[in-house]
PDB file of C-alpha atoms in Angstrom:
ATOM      1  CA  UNK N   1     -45.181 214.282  66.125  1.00 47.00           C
ATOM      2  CA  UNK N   2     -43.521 212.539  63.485  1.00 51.00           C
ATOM      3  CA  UNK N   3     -41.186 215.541  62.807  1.00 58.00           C
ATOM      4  CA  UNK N   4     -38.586 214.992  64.762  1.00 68.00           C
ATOM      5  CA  UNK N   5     -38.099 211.179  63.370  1.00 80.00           C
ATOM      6  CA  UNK N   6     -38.331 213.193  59.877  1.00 88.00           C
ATOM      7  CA  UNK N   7     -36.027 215.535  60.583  1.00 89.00           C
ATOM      8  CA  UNK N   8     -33.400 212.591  62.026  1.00 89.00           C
ATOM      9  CA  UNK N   9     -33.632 210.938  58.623  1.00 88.00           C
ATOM     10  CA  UNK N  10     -32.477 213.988  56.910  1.00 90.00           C
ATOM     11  CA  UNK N  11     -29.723 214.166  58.480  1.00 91.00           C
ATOM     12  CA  UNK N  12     -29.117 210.029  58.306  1.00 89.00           C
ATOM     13  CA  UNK N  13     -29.319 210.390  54.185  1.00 88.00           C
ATOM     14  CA  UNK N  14     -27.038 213.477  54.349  1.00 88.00           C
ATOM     15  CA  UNK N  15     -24.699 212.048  56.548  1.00 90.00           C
ATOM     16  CA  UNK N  16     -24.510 208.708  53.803  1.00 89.00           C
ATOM     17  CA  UNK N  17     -24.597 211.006  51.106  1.00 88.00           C
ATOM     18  CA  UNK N  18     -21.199 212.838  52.701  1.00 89.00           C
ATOM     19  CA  UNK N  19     -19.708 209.583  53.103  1.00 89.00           C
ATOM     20  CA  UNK N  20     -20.305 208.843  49.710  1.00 87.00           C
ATOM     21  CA  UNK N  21     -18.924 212.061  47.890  1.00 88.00           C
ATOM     22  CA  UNK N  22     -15.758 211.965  50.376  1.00 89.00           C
ATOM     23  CA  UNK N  23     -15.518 208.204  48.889  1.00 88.00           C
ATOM     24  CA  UNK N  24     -15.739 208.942  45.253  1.00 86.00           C
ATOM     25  CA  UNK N  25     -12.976 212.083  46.329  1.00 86.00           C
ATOM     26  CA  UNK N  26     -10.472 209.824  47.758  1.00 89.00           C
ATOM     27  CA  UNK N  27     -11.313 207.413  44.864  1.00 88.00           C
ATOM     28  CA  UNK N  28     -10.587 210.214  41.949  1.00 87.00           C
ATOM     29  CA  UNK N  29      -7.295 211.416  43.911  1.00 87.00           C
ATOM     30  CA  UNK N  30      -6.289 207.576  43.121  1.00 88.00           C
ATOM     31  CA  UNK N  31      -6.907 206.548  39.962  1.00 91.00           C
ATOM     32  CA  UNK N  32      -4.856 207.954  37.114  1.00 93.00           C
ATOM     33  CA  UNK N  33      -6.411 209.279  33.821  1.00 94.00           C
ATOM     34  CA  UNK N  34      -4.077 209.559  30.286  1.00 95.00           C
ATOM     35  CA  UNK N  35      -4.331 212.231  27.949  1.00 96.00           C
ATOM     36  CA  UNK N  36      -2.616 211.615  24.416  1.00 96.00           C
ATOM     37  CA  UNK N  37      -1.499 214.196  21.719  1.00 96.00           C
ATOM     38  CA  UNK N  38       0.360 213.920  18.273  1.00 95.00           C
ATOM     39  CA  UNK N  39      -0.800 210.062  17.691  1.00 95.00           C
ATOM     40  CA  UNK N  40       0.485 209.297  21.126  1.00 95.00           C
ATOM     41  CA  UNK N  41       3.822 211.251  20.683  1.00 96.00           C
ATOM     42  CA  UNK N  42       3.542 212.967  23.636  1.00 97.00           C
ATOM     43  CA  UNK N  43       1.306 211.284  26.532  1.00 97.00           C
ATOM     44  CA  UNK N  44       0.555 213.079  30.102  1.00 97.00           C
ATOM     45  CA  UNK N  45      -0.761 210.453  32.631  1.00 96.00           C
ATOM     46  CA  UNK N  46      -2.551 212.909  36.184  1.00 94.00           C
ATOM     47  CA  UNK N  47      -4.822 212.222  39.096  1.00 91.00           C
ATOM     48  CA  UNK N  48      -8.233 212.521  38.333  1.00 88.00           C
ATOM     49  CA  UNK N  49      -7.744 215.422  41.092  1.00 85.00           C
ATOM     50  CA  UNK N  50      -5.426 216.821  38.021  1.00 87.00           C
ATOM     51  CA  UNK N  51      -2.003 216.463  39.477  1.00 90.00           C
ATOM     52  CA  UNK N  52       0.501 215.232  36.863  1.00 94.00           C
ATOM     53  CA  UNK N  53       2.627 212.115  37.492  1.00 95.00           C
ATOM     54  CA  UNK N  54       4.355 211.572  34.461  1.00 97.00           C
ATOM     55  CA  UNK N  55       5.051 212.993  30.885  1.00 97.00           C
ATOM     56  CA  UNK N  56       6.394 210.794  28.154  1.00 97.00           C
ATOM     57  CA  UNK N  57       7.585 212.344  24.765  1.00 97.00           C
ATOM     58  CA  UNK N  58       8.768 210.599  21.711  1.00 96.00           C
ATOM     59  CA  UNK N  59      12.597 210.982  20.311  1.00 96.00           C
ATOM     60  CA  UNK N  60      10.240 211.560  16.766  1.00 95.00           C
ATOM     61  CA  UNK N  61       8.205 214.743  18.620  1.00 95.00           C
ATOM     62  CA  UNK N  62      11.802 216.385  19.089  1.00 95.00           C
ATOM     63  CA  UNK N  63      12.569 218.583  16.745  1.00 94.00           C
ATOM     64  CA  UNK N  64      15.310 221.362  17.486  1.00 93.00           C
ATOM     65  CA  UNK N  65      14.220 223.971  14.500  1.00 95.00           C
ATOM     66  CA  UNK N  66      10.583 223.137  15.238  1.00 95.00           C
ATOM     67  CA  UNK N  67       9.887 223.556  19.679  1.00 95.00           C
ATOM     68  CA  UNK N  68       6.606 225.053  18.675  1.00 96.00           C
ATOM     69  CA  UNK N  69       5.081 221.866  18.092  1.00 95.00           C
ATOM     70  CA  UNK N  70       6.136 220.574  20.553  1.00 96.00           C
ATOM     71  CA  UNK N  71       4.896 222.591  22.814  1.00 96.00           C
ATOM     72  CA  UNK N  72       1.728 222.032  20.943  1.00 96.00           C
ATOM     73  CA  UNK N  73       1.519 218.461  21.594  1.00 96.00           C
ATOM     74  CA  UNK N  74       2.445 219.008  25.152  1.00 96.00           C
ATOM     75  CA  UNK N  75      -0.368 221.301  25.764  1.00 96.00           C
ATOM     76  CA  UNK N  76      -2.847 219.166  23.773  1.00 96.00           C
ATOM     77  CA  UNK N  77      -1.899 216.107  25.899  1.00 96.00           C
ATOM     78  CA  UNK N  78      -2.239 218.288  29.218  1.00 96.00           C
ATOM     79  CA  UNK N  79      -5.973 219.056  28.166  1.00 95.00           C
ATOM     80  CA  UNK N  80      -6.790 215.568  27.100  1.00 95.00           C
ATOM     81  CA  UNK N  81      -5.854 214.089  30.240  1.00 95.00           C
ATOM     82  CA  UNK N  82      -7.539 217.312  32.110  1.00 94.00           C
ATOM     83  CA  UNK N  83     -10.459 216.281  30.327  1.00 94.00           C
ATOM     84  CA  UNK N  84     -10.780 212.825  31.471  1.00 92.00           C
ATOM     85  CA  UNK N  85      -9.557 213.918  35.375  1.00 91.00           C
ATOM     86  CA  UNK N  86     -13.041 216.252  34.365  1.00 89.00           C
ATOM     87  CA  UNK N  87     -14.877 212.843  32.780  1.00 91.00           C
ATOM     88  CA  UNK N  88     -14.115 210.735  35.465  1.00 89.00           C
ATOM     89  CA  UNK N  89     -15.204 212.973  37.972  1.00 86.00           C
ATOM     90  CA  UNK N  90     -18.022 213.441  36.679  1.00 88.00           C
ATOM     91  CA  UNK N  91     -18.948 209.509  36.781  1.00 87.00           C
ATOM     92  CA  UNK N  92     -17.899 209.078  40.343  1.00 85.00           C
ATOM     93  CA  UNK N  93     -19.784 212.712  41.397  1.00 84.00           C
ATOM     94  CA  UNK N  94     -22.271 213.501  39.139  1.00 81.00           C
ATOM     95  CA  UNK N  95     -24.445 210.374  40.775  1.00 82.00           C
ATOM     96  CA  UNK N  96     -24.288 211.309  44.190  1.00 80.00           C
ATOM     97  CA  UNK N  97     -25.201 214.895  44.203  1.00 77.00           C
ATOM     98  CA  UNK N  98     -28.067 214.072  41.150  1.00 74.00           C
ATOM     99  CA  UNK N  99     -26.210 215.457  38.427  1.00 64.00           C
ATOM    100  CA  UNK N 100     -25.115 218.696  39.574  1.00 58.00           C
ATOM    101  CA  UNK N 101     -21.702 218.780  38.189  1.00 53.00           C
ATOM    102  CA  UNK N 102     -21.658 220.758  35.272  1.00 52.00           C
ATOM    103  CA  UNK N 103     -21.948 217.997  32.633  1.00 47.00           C
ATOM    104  CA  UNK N 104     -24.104 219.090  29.198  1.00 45.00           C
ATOM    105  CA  UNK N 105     -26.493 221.363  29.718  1.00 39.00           C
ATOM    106  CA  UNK N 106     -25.698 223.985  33.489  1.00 39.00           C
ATOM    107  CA  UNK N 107     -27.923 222.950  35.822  1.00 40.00           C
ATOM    108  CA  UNK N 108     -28.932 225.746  37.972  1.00 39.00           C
ATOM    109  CA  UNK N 109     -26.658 228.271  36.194  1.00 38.00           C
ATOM    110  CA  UNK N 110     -23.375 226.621  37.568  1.00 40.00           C
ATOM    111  CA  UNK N 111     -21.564 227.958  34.518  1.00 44.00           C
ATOM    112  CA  UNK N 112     -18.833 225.273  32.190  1.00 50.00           C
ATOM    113  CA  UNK N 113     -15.532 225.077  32.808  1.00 52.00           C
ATOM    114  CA  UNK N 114     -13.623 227.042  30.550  1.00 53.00           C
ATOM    115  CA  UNK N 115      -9.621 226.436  29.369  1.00 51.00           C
ATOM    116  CA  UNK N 116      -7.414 226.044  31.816  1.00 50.00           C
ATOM    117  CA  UNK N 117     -10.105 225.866  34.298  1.00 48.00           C
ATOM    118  CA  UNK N 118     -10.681 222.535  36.772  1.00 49.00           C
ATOM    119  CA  UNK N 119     -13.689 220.830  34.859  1.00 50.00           C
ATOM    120  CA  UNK N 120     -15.525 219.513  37.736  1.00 50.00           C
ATOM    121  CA  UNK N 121     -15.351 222.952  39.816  1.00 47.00           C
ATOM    122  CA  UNK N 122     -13.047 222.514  41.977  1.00 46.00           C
ATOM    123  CA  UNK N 123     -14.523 219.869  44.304  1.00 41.00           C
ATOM    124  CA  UNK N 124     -11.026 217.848  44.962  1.00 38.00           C
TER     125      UNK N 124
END
């Protein structure tokens, strides 16, 4: 009965497999991604798990008659950066669950992220 011996390294490879992805999780939480706007006039520096740890803005991006764009560049900087949290995820994640993060073309329906929306679903 070589089942039960199959069955055991299932769960062996799964078990790794967990370890891994709860690796590459801690791993995101701790490295910090930079997202740019405006030529680097405003710069927003997060976790790839998307948490924001600073914002730098130029004296040159301030301009009292003009907040609009600066609120512009602020939001353009956030979605860089969320963009490569979503990147960088997807290079430490995407390899141990064979690809099934969302990256090109849905695999199995999972749909895109879409604005605003965590670009590697949620997994942090």
């Amino acid at each position: 009965m070589t089942q039960p011996q199959d069955m055991q390294e299932l769960i062996r490879q799964a078990a790794e497999v967990q370890a891994a992805l709860q690796q590459a999780q801690m791993e995101l939480l701790q490295t910090e991604v930079t997202g740019t706007a405006g030529g680097e006039l405003v710069t927003i520096t997060m976790t790839g798990g998307a948490e924001i740890t600073d914002i730098k803005i130029k004296p040159e991006a301030v301009d009292a008659d003009d907040i609009e764009s600066l609120q512009d560049l602020i939001l353009a900087a956030y979605r860089d950066a969320h963009n490569q949290a979503g990147k960088l995820a997807e290079e430490k994640i995407a390899p141990l669950t064979g690809g099934a993060m969302g990256g090109g073309a849905p695999q199995g329906g999972a749909p895109q992220a879409g604005p605003g929306e965590i670009p590697f679903g949620g997994i942090i």
